[in-house]
Short mmCIF file of C-alpha atoms in Angstrom, two decimals:
data_model
loop_
_atom_site.label_atom_id
_atom_site.label_comp_id
_atom_site.label_asym_id
_atom_site.label_seq_id
_atom_site.Cartn_x
_atom_site.Cartn_y
_atom_site.Cartn_z
CA MET A 1 253.31 9.07 226.18
CA SER A 2 251.69 9.52 229.10
CA SER A 3 251.99 6.98 232.43
CA PRO A 4 249.25 4.67 233.68
CA PHE A 5 250.16 5.32 236.65
CA PHE A 6 247.54 7.68 236.83
CA ILE A 7 247.89 11.09 239.22
CA LEU A 8 244.70 10.99 241.12
CA LEU A 9 244.80 7.31 243.36
CA LEU A 10 241.11 6.42 243.21
CA PHE A 11 241.11 2.52 242.85
CA SER A 12 243.30 0.05 242.05
CA LEU A 13 245.82 -0.60 239.29
CA PHE A 14 244.56 -4.13 239.30
CA ALA A 15 242.09 -5.74 240.77
CA ALA A 16 242.79 -8.45 244.29
CA VAL A 17 243.87 -12.07 242.37
CA LEU A 18 243.93 -15.31 244.18
CA SER A 19 247.43 -16.13 242.61
CA GLN A 20 249.45 -14.10 240.89
CA PRO A 21 252.26 -14.69 238.21
CA PRO A 22 255.92 -14.91 240.23
CA GLN A 23 257.59 -11.08 239.85
CA PRO A 24 259.41 -10.38 236.69
CA ARG A 25 262.67 -11.00 237.65
CA GLY A 26 264.36 -7.01 237.48
CA PHE A 27 264.10 -4.11 239.53
CA LEU A 28 262.10 -1.90 240.01
CA LEU A 29 263.27 1.61 241.48
CA ASP A 30 260.90 3.88 243.02
CA CYS A 31 262.65 6.95 242.70
CA GLY A 32 263.57 8.88 245.98
CA SER A 33 262.05 6.85 248.04
CA THR A 34 263.81 5.76 250.86
CA VAL A 35 262.45 1.89 251.66
CA ASP A 36 261.31 -0.51 249.90
CA SER A 37 257.48 -1.27 249.10
CA THR A 38 254.34 -3.64 247.45
CA ILE A 39 252.92 -1.60 245.80
CA SER A 40 250.23 -2.53 243.96
CA GLY A 41 251.15 -6.48 243.55
CA LEU A 42 254.43 -5.71 243.38
CA ARG A 43 258.13 -5.37 244.66
CA TRP A 44 259.69 -1.20 244.05
CA LEU A 45 262.60 -1.37 246.24
CA SER A 46 264.72 2.22 247.28
CA ASP A 47 266.27 3.42 244.93
CA GLY A 48 269.26 4.33 246.82
CA PRO A 49 271.93 1.59 246.37
CA PHE A 50 272.65 1.98 242.20
CA VAL A 51 272.86 5.91 242.53
CA ALA A 52 275.22 7.74 243.80
CA ALA A 53 274.88 11.53 243.10
CA GLY A 54 270.81 13.09 243.39
CA VAL A 55 268.22 13.67 246.18
CA PRO A 56 265.08 12.29 247.22
CA ARG A 57 262.59 14.32 247.11
CA ASN A 58 258.80 13.81 247.77
CA LEU A 59 255.76 15.30 246.61
CA SER A 60 253.49 16.91 248.68
CA LEU A 61 250.39 17.25 246.13
CA ALA A 62 247.23 15.25 246.96
CA GLY A 63 246.13 11.19 246.16
CA LEU A 64 249.55 11.09 244.25
CA ALA A 65 249.74 6.96 243.01
CA PRO A 66 252.58 6.58 245.47
CA ILE A 67 255.09 5.78 242.52
CA LEU A 68 254.34 9.22 241.81
CA SER A 69 255.51 10.82 245.13
CA THR A 70 258.82 10.62 245.36
CA LEU A 71 261.49 10.89 243.11
CA ARG A 72 264.98 11.44 242.97
CA SER A 73 267.16 15.01 241.71
CA PHE A 74 269.67 15.45 240.19
CA PRO A 75 272.56 18.69 240.37
CA PHE A 76 271.92 20.29 236.43
CA ASP A 77 275.17 23.49 236.97
CA PRO A 78 275.41 24.66 233.35
CA SER A 79 278.16 26.11 233.91
CA ALA A 80 280.31 22.80 235.38
CA GLY A 81 278.95 21.04 231.80
CA PRO A 82 277.32 18.40 230.09
CA ARG A 83 276.48 15.62 232.95
CA LYS A 84 275.70 12.38 233.49
CA PHE A 85 273.51 10.37 236.67
CA CYS A 86 273.69 6.70 236.39
CA TYR A 87 271.91 4.10 237.64
CA VAL A 88 274.29 0.97 237.32
CA PHE A 89 272.67 -2.45 237.84
CA PHE A 90 273.96 -6.32 237.64
CA VAL A 91 273.45 -8.13 235.28
CA PHE A 92 273.66 -10.91 233.21
CA ARG A 93 275.58 -10.41 229.99
CA GLY A 94 274.05 -11.26 226.80
CA ALA A 95 270.58 -11.35 228.41
CA ARG A 96 267.51 -8.38 227.05
CA TYR A 97 266.26 -6.51 228.69
CA LEU A 98 263.25 -4.28 229.16
CA VAL A 99 263.92 -0.77 230.54
CA ARG A 100 261.38 1.84 231.81
CA THR A 101 262.48 5.39 232.34
CA THR A 102 258.63 7.28 234.90
CA TYR A 103 258.28 10.73 235.53
CA TYR A 104 256.08 12.93 237.03
CA TYR A 105 257.89 15.87 237.99
CA GLY A 106 255.78 18.09 240.53
CA GLY A 107 256.80 21.43 241.00
CA VAL A 108 260.10 19.77 242.12
CA ASN A 109 262.06 22.94 240.84
CA GLY A 110 259.41 25.70 241.51
CA PRO A 111 256.28 26.34 239.31
CA GLY A 112 256.32 26.55 235.28
CA SER A 113 257.45 23.81 232.83
CA PRO A 114 259.54 20.78 233.40
CA PRO A 115 263.07 20.84 232.37
CA VAL A 116 263.67 19.01 229.02
CA PHE A 117 267.24 16.12 229.88
CA ASP A 118 268.67 13.51 227.76
CA GLN A 119 267.87 10.19 228.30
CA ILE A 120 270.79 7.15 228.03
CA VAL A 121 271.91 3.68 228.81
CA ASP A 122 275.72 2.27 228.01
CA GLY A 123 277.36 4.19 226.70
CA THR A 124 273.88 5.27 223.88
CA PHE A 125 271.84 8.46 223.49
CA TRP A 126 268.01 6.85 224.23
CA THR A 127 265.75 9.43 222.88
CA MET A 128 264.97 13.47 225.38
CA VAL A 129 262.87 12.61 227.92
CA ASN A 130 260.45 16.21 227.27
CA THR A 131 257.20 15.61 229.50
CA THR A 132 255.95 19.10 229.37
CA ALA A 133 252.66 18.44 227.23
CA ASP A 134 251.45 15.28 229.93
CA TYR A 135 252.60 17.26 233.07
CA ALA A 136 250.02 20.27 231.68
CA ALA A 137 247.17 17.34 231.33
CA GLY A 138 248.21 16.15 234.44
CA VAL A 139 249.34 12.57 233.40
CA SER A 140 252.95 10.95 234.31
CA SER A 141 254.61 10.48 231.48
CA TYR A 142 256.82 6.93 230.08
CA TYR A 143 259.27 5.39 228.00
CA GLU A 144 260.58 2.29 227.59
CA GLY A 145 262.88 0.44 225.79
CA VAL A 146 264.93 -2.98 225.01
CA PHE A 147 268.01 -3.57 225.21
CA LEU A 148 270.95 -5.72 225.03
CA ALA A 149 273.72 -6.59 228.41
CA ILE A 150 276.63 -5.89 226.84
CA GLY A 151 278.42 -7.26 229.41
CA LYS A 152 277.58 -7.51 233.73
CA THR A 153 276.72 -4.57 234.33
CA MET A 154 273.84 -1.91 232.31
CA SER A 155 273.29 2.42 233.32
CA VAL A 156 270.64 4.28 233.04
CA CYS A 157 271.39 7.82 232.79
CA VAL A 158 270.02 11.39 232.56
CA ALA A 159 271.00 13.96 231.75
CA GLY A 160 271.34 17.59 230.88
CA ASN A 161 271.41 19.16 227.69
CA THR A 162 270.99 22.19 225.48
CA TYR A 163 267.62 22.54 226.47
CA THR A 164 267.95 21.86 229.55
CA GLU A 165 267.13 24.97 232.49
CA SER A 166 266.39 23.17 235.63
CA ASP A 167 267.54 19.41 237.90
CA PRO A 168 266.81 16.45 235.92
CA PHE A 169 264.06 14.14 237.68
CA ILE A 170 263.08 10.32 238.30
CA SER A 171 259.98 8.90 239.55
CA ALA A 172 260.55 4.92 239.05
CA LEU A 173 263.10 2.54 237.16
CA GLU A 174 262.24 -0.26 235.54
CA VAL A 175 264.86 -2.64 234.30
CA ILE A 176 263.49 -5.71 233.27
CA LEU A 177 265.26 -9.15 232.55
CA LEU A 178 263.27 -10.66 229.57
CA ASP A 179 263.22 -14.94 228.00
CA ASP A 180 265.71 -15.45 225.69
CA SER A 181 262.12 -15.68 222.45
CA VAL A 182 261.40 -11.84 223.97
CA TYR A 183 262.31 -9.66 220.25
CA ASN A 184 265.41 -11.95 219.63
CA SER A 185 264.31 -11.71 215.78
CA THR A 186 266.32 -8.08 216.60
CA ASP A 187 269.69 -7.85 216.39
CA LEU A 188 270.45 -6.41 219.41
CA ARG A 189 274.01 -5.80 219.59
CA LYS A 190 273.28 -2.93 216.30
CA ASN A 191 270.60 -1.96 217.65
CA ALA A 192 268.38 -0.99 220.38
CA MET A 193 264.74 0.02 220.71
CA GLY A 194 262.61 2.43 221.48
CA LEU A 195 258.95 1.69 222.22
CA ILE A 196 256.66 4.06 219.96
CA ALA A 197 253.15 2.06 221.35
CA ARG A 198 251.94 -0.56 222.24
CA SER A 199 247.33 -1.25 221.66
CA ASP A 200 245.09 -3.47 222.82
CA PHE A 201 242.82 -2.85 219.96
CA GLY A 202 239.52 -2.61 220.85
CA SER A 203 239.78 -2.35 224.12
CA THR A 204 237.52 0.06 226.12
CA GLY A 205 239.19 -0.78 229.57
CA MET A 206 241.91 -0.78 230.90
CA ILE A 207 245.50 -0.78 230.68
CA VAL A 208 246.52 -5.29 230.66
CA ARG A 209 249.88 -4.80 232.16
CA TYR A 210 251.73 -7.19 235.36
CA PRO A 211 250.07 -9.61 236.71
CA ASP A 212 247.91 -10.37 232.29
CA ASP A 213 251.33 -9.30 231.26
CA LYS A 214 255.00 -11.54 232.97
CA PHE A 215 257.12 -8.29 232.51
CA ASP A 216 254.58 -5.61 232.53
CA ARG A 217 254.20 -4.63 230.19
CA TYR A 218 250.93 -1.74 228.99
CA TRP A 219 249.22 -2.51 226.69
CA GLN A 220 246.61 0.85 225.90
CA PRO A 221 243.34 0.69 225.02
CA PHE A 222 242.69 1.18 222.04
CA SER A 223 239.16 1.53 220.66
CA ASP A 224 236.12 1.95 218.60
CA SER A 225 232.74 1.37 219.65
CA THR A 226 231.48 0.62 215.96
CA ARG A 227 234.26 -1.59 215.12
CA GLY A 228 234.88 -3.30 218.72
CA GLN A 229 234.74 -7.08 220.03
CA SER A 230 235.68 -9.23 222.86
CA SER A 231 235.37 -12.88 223.32
CA THR A 232 235.80 -14.68 226.85
CA HIS A 233 237.58 -18.46 224.86
CA ASN A 234 240.96 -19.19 226.39
CA ILE A 235 244.20 -18.39 223.94
CA SER A 236 247.59 -19.72 224.57
CA VAL A 237 250.15 -18.03 224.59
CA SER A 238 252.93 -20.10 224.62
CA ASP A 239 253.55 -20.88 220.96
CA PHE A 240 253.29 -16.77 220.75
CA TRP A 241 258.03 -15.53 220.70
CA ASN A 242 256.82 -12.41 222.33
CA LEU A 243 254.71 -13.52 225.21
CA PRO A 244 252.10 -11.69 224.67
CA PRO A 245 248.90 -11.69 227.36
CA ALA A 246 246.19 -13.18 225.97
CA ASN A 247 243.59 -10.67 227.76
CA VAL A 248 244.90 -8.63 224.64
CA LEU A 249 244.17 -11.27 222.31
CA ASN A 250 239.96 -11.70 223.23
CA THR A 251 239.44 -7.26 222.17
CA ALA A 252 239.99 -6.93 218.61
CA LEU A 253 238.75 -3.78 215.64
CA VAL A 254 236.67 -6.15 212.92
CA ALA A 255 235.25 -4.80 209.01
CA GLY A 256 232.01 -3.96 208.72
CA SER A 257 230.63 -5.93 205.65
CA ASP A 258 233.27 -3.64 203.37
CA LYS A 259 234.80 -6.09 204.11
CA PHE A 260 238.08 -2.86 205.26
CA LEU A 261 238.90 -2.04 208.55
CA VAL A 262 241.58 1.22 208.27
CA LEU A 263 243.19 3.49 211.11
CA GLN A 264 245.40 6.05 211.84
CA TRP A 265 248.36 3.52 214.17
CA PRO A 266 250.09 4.51 216.17
CA PRO A 267 248.44 8.11 216.40
CA THR A 268 250.84 9.93 216.13
CA SER A 269 253.56 11.38 212.58
CA LEU A 270 257.22 9.62 212.65
CA PRO A 271 260.16 10.07 211.94
CA ASN A 272 261.77 9.29 208.65
CA SER A 273 263.74 5.39 210.72
CA SER A 274 263.51 2.28 210.41
CA TYR A 275 260.55 -0.16 212.96
CA TYR A 276 260.47 -2.82 214.35
CA VAL A 277 255.94 -4.32 213.71
CA ALA A 278 254.68 -6.80 215.20
CA LEU A 279 251.04 -7.70 214.92
CA TYR A 280 248.19 -9.99 217.02
CA PHE A 281 245.35 -11.39 215.56
CA ALA A 282 243.06 -14.18 216.66
CA ASP A 283 239.26 -14.81 215.25
CA THR A 284 237.01 -13.79 218.21
CA LEU A 285 234.25 -16.90 217.35
CA PRO A 286 235.80 -20.24 218.29
CA GLY A 287 236.52 -22.49 215.48
CA SER A 288 236.05 -19.59 212.51
CA SER A 289 238.14 -18.02 210.27
CA ARG A 290 239.03 -15.53 207.83
CA ILE A 291 241.62 -14.59 205.75
CA PHE A 292 242.17 -11.02 205.01
CA ASN A 293 245.41 -9.04 203.68
CA VAL A 294 247.31 -6.74 205.08
CA PHE A 295 248.70 -3.03 203.78
CA ILE A 296 250.91 -0.39 205.98
CA ASN A 297 250.76 2.69 203.85
CA ASP A 298 249.16 0.16 200.71
CA TYR A 299 252.53 -1.42 200.71
CA SER A 300 251.82 -5.58 200.74
CA PHE A 301 252.77 -5.91 204.52
CA TYR A 302 251.35 -9.55 204.72
CA SER A 303 249.19 -11.20 201.77
CA ASP A 304 246.34 -13.62 202.66
CA LEU A 305 246.24 -13.94 205.92
CA THR A 306 244.17 -16.84 207.90
CA VAL A 307 243.12 -15.93 211.12
CA THR A 308 241.73 -18.06 213.77
CA SER A 309 240.65 -18.30 216.90
CA SER A 310 244.25 -19.70 217.69
CA GLY A 311 245.83 -16.20 217.44
CA LEU A 312 249.41 -15.45 215.28
CA VAL A 313 251.08 -13.15 214.92
CA VAL A 314 253.53 -11.50 211.90
CA PHE A 315 255.93 -8.84 212.80
CA ALA A 316 258.97 -7.17 210.24
CA THR A 317 262.45 -6.26 211.33
CA GLN A 318 263.29 -3.11 209.59
CA TRP A 319 260.34 -1.79 207.84
CA ILE A 320 261.06 1.89 207.22
CA LEU A 321 258.06 4.49 208.07
CA SER A 322 257.76 8.29 208.26
CA GLY A 323 254.79 10.66 208.54
CA LEU A 324 251.18 9.16 209.81
CA THR A 325 251.16 5.63 209.44
CA ARG A 326 248.01 3.54 207.82
CA ILE A 327 247.10 -0.05 208.48
CA THR A 328 244.35 -1.32 206.10
CA LEU A 329 243.00 -5.14 206.40
CA SER A 330 241.54 -5.68 203.13
CA ALA A 331 239.34 -9.18 203.59
CA SER A 332 240.31 -12.13 201.14
CA PRO A 333 238.69 -13.06 198.23
CA GLY A 334 236.54 -15.78 198.82
CA SER A 335 236.91 -14.94 202.75
CA VAL A 336 233.51 -14.43 204.57
CA LEU A 337 234.19 -13.28 207.76
CA PRO A 338 235.65 -8.90 207.90
CA PRO A 339 239.59 -8.58 209.19
CA ILE A 340 240.08 -8.60 212.50
CA ILE A 341 243.11 -6.83 214.30
CA ASN A 342 243.74 -7.66 217.96
CA ALA A 343 246.84 -6.13 219.62
CA GLY A 344 250.08 -3.89 218.11
CA GLU A 345 253.60 -2.58 218.94
CA ILE A 346 255.86 -0.31 217.57
CA TYR A 347 259.31 0.00 217.80
CA ARG A 348 262.03 2.54 216.66
CA LEU A 349 265.09 0.70 215.98
CA PHE A 350 267.75 3.73 216.74
CA SER A 351 271.95 1.96 216.60
CA LEU A 352 274.03 1.76 219.75
CA GLY A 353 276.57 3.95 220.56
CA ARG A 354 279.33 2.13 221.60
CA VAL A 355 281.72 1.67 224.43
CA THR A 356 284.34 2.84 226.36
CA HIS A 357 286.91 -0.19 226.39
CA THR A 358 286.17 -2.85 229.03
CA GLY A 359 290.14 -2.52 230.68
CA ASP A 360 289.97 1.28 230.92
CA ILE A 361 286.13 0.76 233.13
CA ILE A 362 287.64 -1.96 234.95
CA ALA A 363 290.45 1.23 235.81
CA LEU A 364 288.71 3.39 236.99
CA VAL A 365 285.53 1.90 238.83
CA ALA A 366 288.54 0.35 240.98
CA ILE A 367 289.98 4.18 241.04
CA LYS A 368 286.92 5.31 241.81
CA LYS A 369 286.68 3.40 245.00
CA ASN A 370 290.49 5.26 246.50
CA ILE A 371 289.00 8.01 246.40
CA SER A 372 286.89 9.23 249.55
CA ASN A 373 284.66 11.31 247.33
CA PRO A 374 285.21 11.37 243.13
CA PRO A 375 282.98 13.10 241.12
CA LEU A 376 279.79 13.08 241.72
CA ASP A 377 278.77 12.04 237.55
CA TRP A 378 281.49 9.18 237.90
CA SER A 379 278.59 5.62 237.29
CA GLY A 380 277.96 4.28 233.63
CA ASP A 381 280.47 4.89 230.80
CA PRO A 382 284.04 6.46 231.42
CA CYS A 383 284.03 7.37 228.05
CA MET A 384 280.10 7.15 226.30
CA PRO A 385 277.90 9.34 225.07
CA ARG A 386 281.08 11.21 224.66
CA GLU A 387 279.68 14.67 225.45
CA TYR A 388 279.11 12.94 228.56
CA SER A 389 282.31 11.87 229.26
CA TRP A 390 283.49 11.66 233.02
CA THR A 391 284.54 14.29 235.13
CA GLY A 392 287.92 14.73 233.86
CA VAL A 393 288.41 12.15 231.49
CA THR A 394 289.43 13.10 227.79
CA CYS A 395 289.51 9.84 225.33
CA SER A 396 290.61 8.50 222.27
CA GLU A 397 288.79 8.86 219.55
CA GLY A 398 289.24 5.59 217.28
CA THR A 399 288.78 2.31 216.73
CA ARG A 400 289.11 1.38 220.02
CA ILE A 401 287.67 3.69 222.82
CA ARG A 402 290.39 4.81 225.97
CA VAL A 403 291.70 7.04 228.66
CA ILE A 404 293.92 9.32 227.61
CA THR A 405 293.90 11.37 229.60
CA LEU A 406 292.67 12.11 234.26
CA ASN A 407 292.43 15.65 235.25
CA LEU A 408 291.44 15.79 238.62
CA SER A 409 292.68 18.73 239.84
CA SER A 410 291.82 21.21 242.64
CA MET A 411 288.48 18.93 243.01
CA GLY A 412 288.39 18.40 246.54
CA LEU A 413 289.32 14.95 246.61
CA SER A 414 290.44 12.07 249.42
CA GLY A 415 291.86 9.47 250.19
CA SER A 416 294.76 7.36 247.47
CA LEU A 417 295.79 6.91 244.56
CA SER A 418 294.88 2.73 243.05
CA PRO A 419 297.54 0.53 241.59
CA SER A 420 294.76 0.66 238.59
CA LEU A 421 296.12 3.51 237.45
CA ALA A 422 299.28 1.48 235.75
CA ARG A 423 296.30 -0.58 233.75
CA LEU A 424 294.39 2.46 231.99
CA THR A 425 297.74 1.66 229.58
CA ALA A 426 296.39 4.57 226.92
CA LEU A 427 297.56 7.70 229.37
CA SER A 428 299.38 10.66 228.55
CA ASP A 429 298.41 12.57 231.23
CA ILE A 430 298.66 12.54 234.91
CA SER A 431 296.88 15.42 237.75
CA PHE A 432 295.24 14.99 240.73
CA ALA A 433 297.29 17.84 241.45
CA ASN A 434 295.89 20.24 244.20
CA ASN A 435 293.84 17.77 246.37
CA ASN A 436 293.97 15.70 249.74
CA LEU A 437 295.76 11.77 248.36
CA SER A 438 296.90 9.87 251.36
CA GLY A 439 299.31 7.40 250.42
CA ASN A 440 302.42 5.85 248.36
CA ILE A 441 302.13 7.05 245.02
CA PRO A 442 301.96 3.42 242.78
CA ASP A 443 303.94 1.49 240.48
CA LEU A 444 303.14 3.08 236.89
CA SER A 445 306.03 1.41 234.86
CA ARG A 446 303.03 0.22 232.29
CA LEU A 447 302.19 3.54 230.94
CA LYS A 448 303.92 3.92 228.25
CA ARG A 449 302.90 6.77 226.77
CA LEU A 450 302.94 8.58 230.53
CA GLU A 451 303.40 11.97 229.25
CA LYS A 452 302.87 14.64 232.80
CA LEU A 453 302.95 13.33 235.60
CA HIS A 454 301.65 16.44 238.19
CA LEU A 455 300.15 14.89 241.92
CA GLN A 456 301.85 18.35 243.99
CA ASP A 457 299.63 19.95 247.45
CA ASN A 458 298.97 16.44 247.91
CA GLN A 459 300.40 14.25 251.55
CA LEU A 460 301.19 11.39 249.42
CA THR A 461 304.60 9.69 250.67
CA GLY A 462 306.30 7.72 250.49
CA ARG A 463 309.03 6.84 247.62
CA ILE A 464 308.92 8.29 244.88
CA PRO A 465 309.77 4.64 242.56
CA SER A 466 312.80 4.64 240.61
CA SER A 467 310.52 3.55 237.71
CA LEU A 468 309.76 6.73 236.63
CA GLY A 469 312.65 7.40 235.54
CA ASN A 470 312.67 5.22 232.60
CA SER A 471 308.64 6.46 231.88
CA LYS A 472 310.80 7.94 227.76
CA ARG A 473 307.85 9.83 227.18
CA LEU A 474 308.19 11.63 230.53
CA SER A 475 308.54 15.95 230.15
CA GLU A 476 306.73 16.32 233.27
CA LEU A 477 307.05 15.43 237.19
CA PHE A 478 305.58 17.61 239.92
CA LEU A 479 305.59 16.08 242.94
CA GLN A 480 306.23 20.00 244.91
CA ASN A 481 304.17 20.10 248.99
CA ASN A 482 304.24 16.66 248.96
CA ASN A 483 305.40 14.34 253.02
CA LEU A 484 307.72 12.42 250.45
CA THR A 485 310.11 10.64 251.79
CA GLY A 486 313.07 8.45 251.08
CA GLU A 487 316.18 9.63 247.14
CA VAL A 488 315.75 10.46 244.50
CA PRO A 489 315.74 8.12 241.50
CA SER A 490 318.71 8.89 240.34
CA ASN A 491 317.44 7.62 236.46
CA LEU A 492 315.29 11.28 237.29
CA LEU A 493 317.89 13.59 238.60
CA GLY A 494 318.80 15.35 235.18
CA LYS A 495 317.17 13.77 232.60
CA PRO A 496 316.77 15.24 229.68
CA GLY A 497 313.64 16.72 229.08
CA LEU A 498 311.94 16.14 231.94
CA ASN A 499 310.21 19.20 233.95
CA ILE A 500 310.80 18.12 237.48
CA LYS A 501 309.06 20.14 240.27
CA LEU A 502 309.86 18.82 243.96
CA VAL A 503 310.56 21.51 246.65
CA PRO A 504 308.83 22.54 248.17
CA GLY A 505 307.84 20.35 250.26
CA ASN A 506 309.24 16.64 251.09
CA PRO A 507 311.35 15.80 253.98
CA PHE A 508 314.20 13.66 251.13
CA LEU A 509 316.72 12.64 252.63
CA SER A 510 319.11 13.55 249.93
CA SER A 511 318.87 16.61 248.45
CA PRO A 512 316.62 17.05 245.36
CA PRO A 513 318.20 19.33 242.43
CA SER A 514 316.12 23.02 242.61
CA SER A 515 313.16 24.19 240.99
#
């Protein structure tokens, strides 16, 4: 959807205020920027500390909003296969976070249309990013969702897909901690929420957001000059668990003398799916009330709803919608005043993807730290979504997602082999052949399923661990062309079914068998 970051920044997004609420808790990243900055009262961070890949780029277009004047571009190479590139944040496990991504292409890859690509949170495919129409209209695009932090970190990724023709990019990324009450009716252990629309009905003004909305949610104007009304009385929103900004309840669409109000909302056709729908109501006349019925596509959503100037919200956590959606408000018998509606939110629910076994993630992070130049896509979930598993990583199909092979041969790696290799207890094949790794071969005795270990053509030193001889399934051990010393463990010599290669190279004290 179109973003409120206008292309020509002719005025500030917010009026100056003497006192503002605290900055939303979380992370606001100005992607591609190399310095932190304050924009419209919010502190934006340089994105460098949160991502390991990509190139910061500046857009030279005049009049761009500051957030859109830089972006980060990620390499797209169809020959390398699908790859994702992830920002990683430390989060509070079990908390809900609003995640918003903002995109403005600016011709960074050359003339033509922006690239189309995927975005992913942890192991879950979120949606495809297609900013073509917005870019042609001269505006930026944004996507927003609500996700549960399932661990101590959360990753937000962009990834090339079969439609991608040039480098994916991102202009801004926000990961904002929500209060415990906000959207707490949705089981985010099973589903995530992708925003379809959030509307301020009856408004003809600007988008409502921070500082009015403490989470910097965007409430887009949805105006109708013949039915719009506004008020100035103060409404307390502390009892609204979603904590909408009070001023969106001061504008409304009101039915006419026929006491019917029909509107198409959201304005786009929806795929057949389950949706979270929340509608907000508050009488614009202090001290008055009105009673009416609410229908969605002619199905009763709420009957005899009594609305006063105190305001209220009604919602459905899983409402099936398909195609165009029609909201109908009709006055109940005896109600003097016509129906009214002030604001609305609608999210599509989508199933969470699976995630890699926690122990394997921890082990791979440790392995990555020991490598000076790991593959660029080694961030986010190692295995999921399955088409975007890390380079060189193959994972199981079982009830638990485990890493079963590591093949990082001929990748120009330097550094050393981490002892945490032994924590990947589902591994059957390991290959770091033909790199520039140094240090010792770690103890791999915990790898009961290990069948192949290829470490040839490196600069490894020290002794061959005798524990390798106790590996019952080991069928291939290739260690030639290293700098290994000491005696070859006797339990490896003549081991039945083992194809072992130790020479050339390796100044052993005892002569290994010829290979």
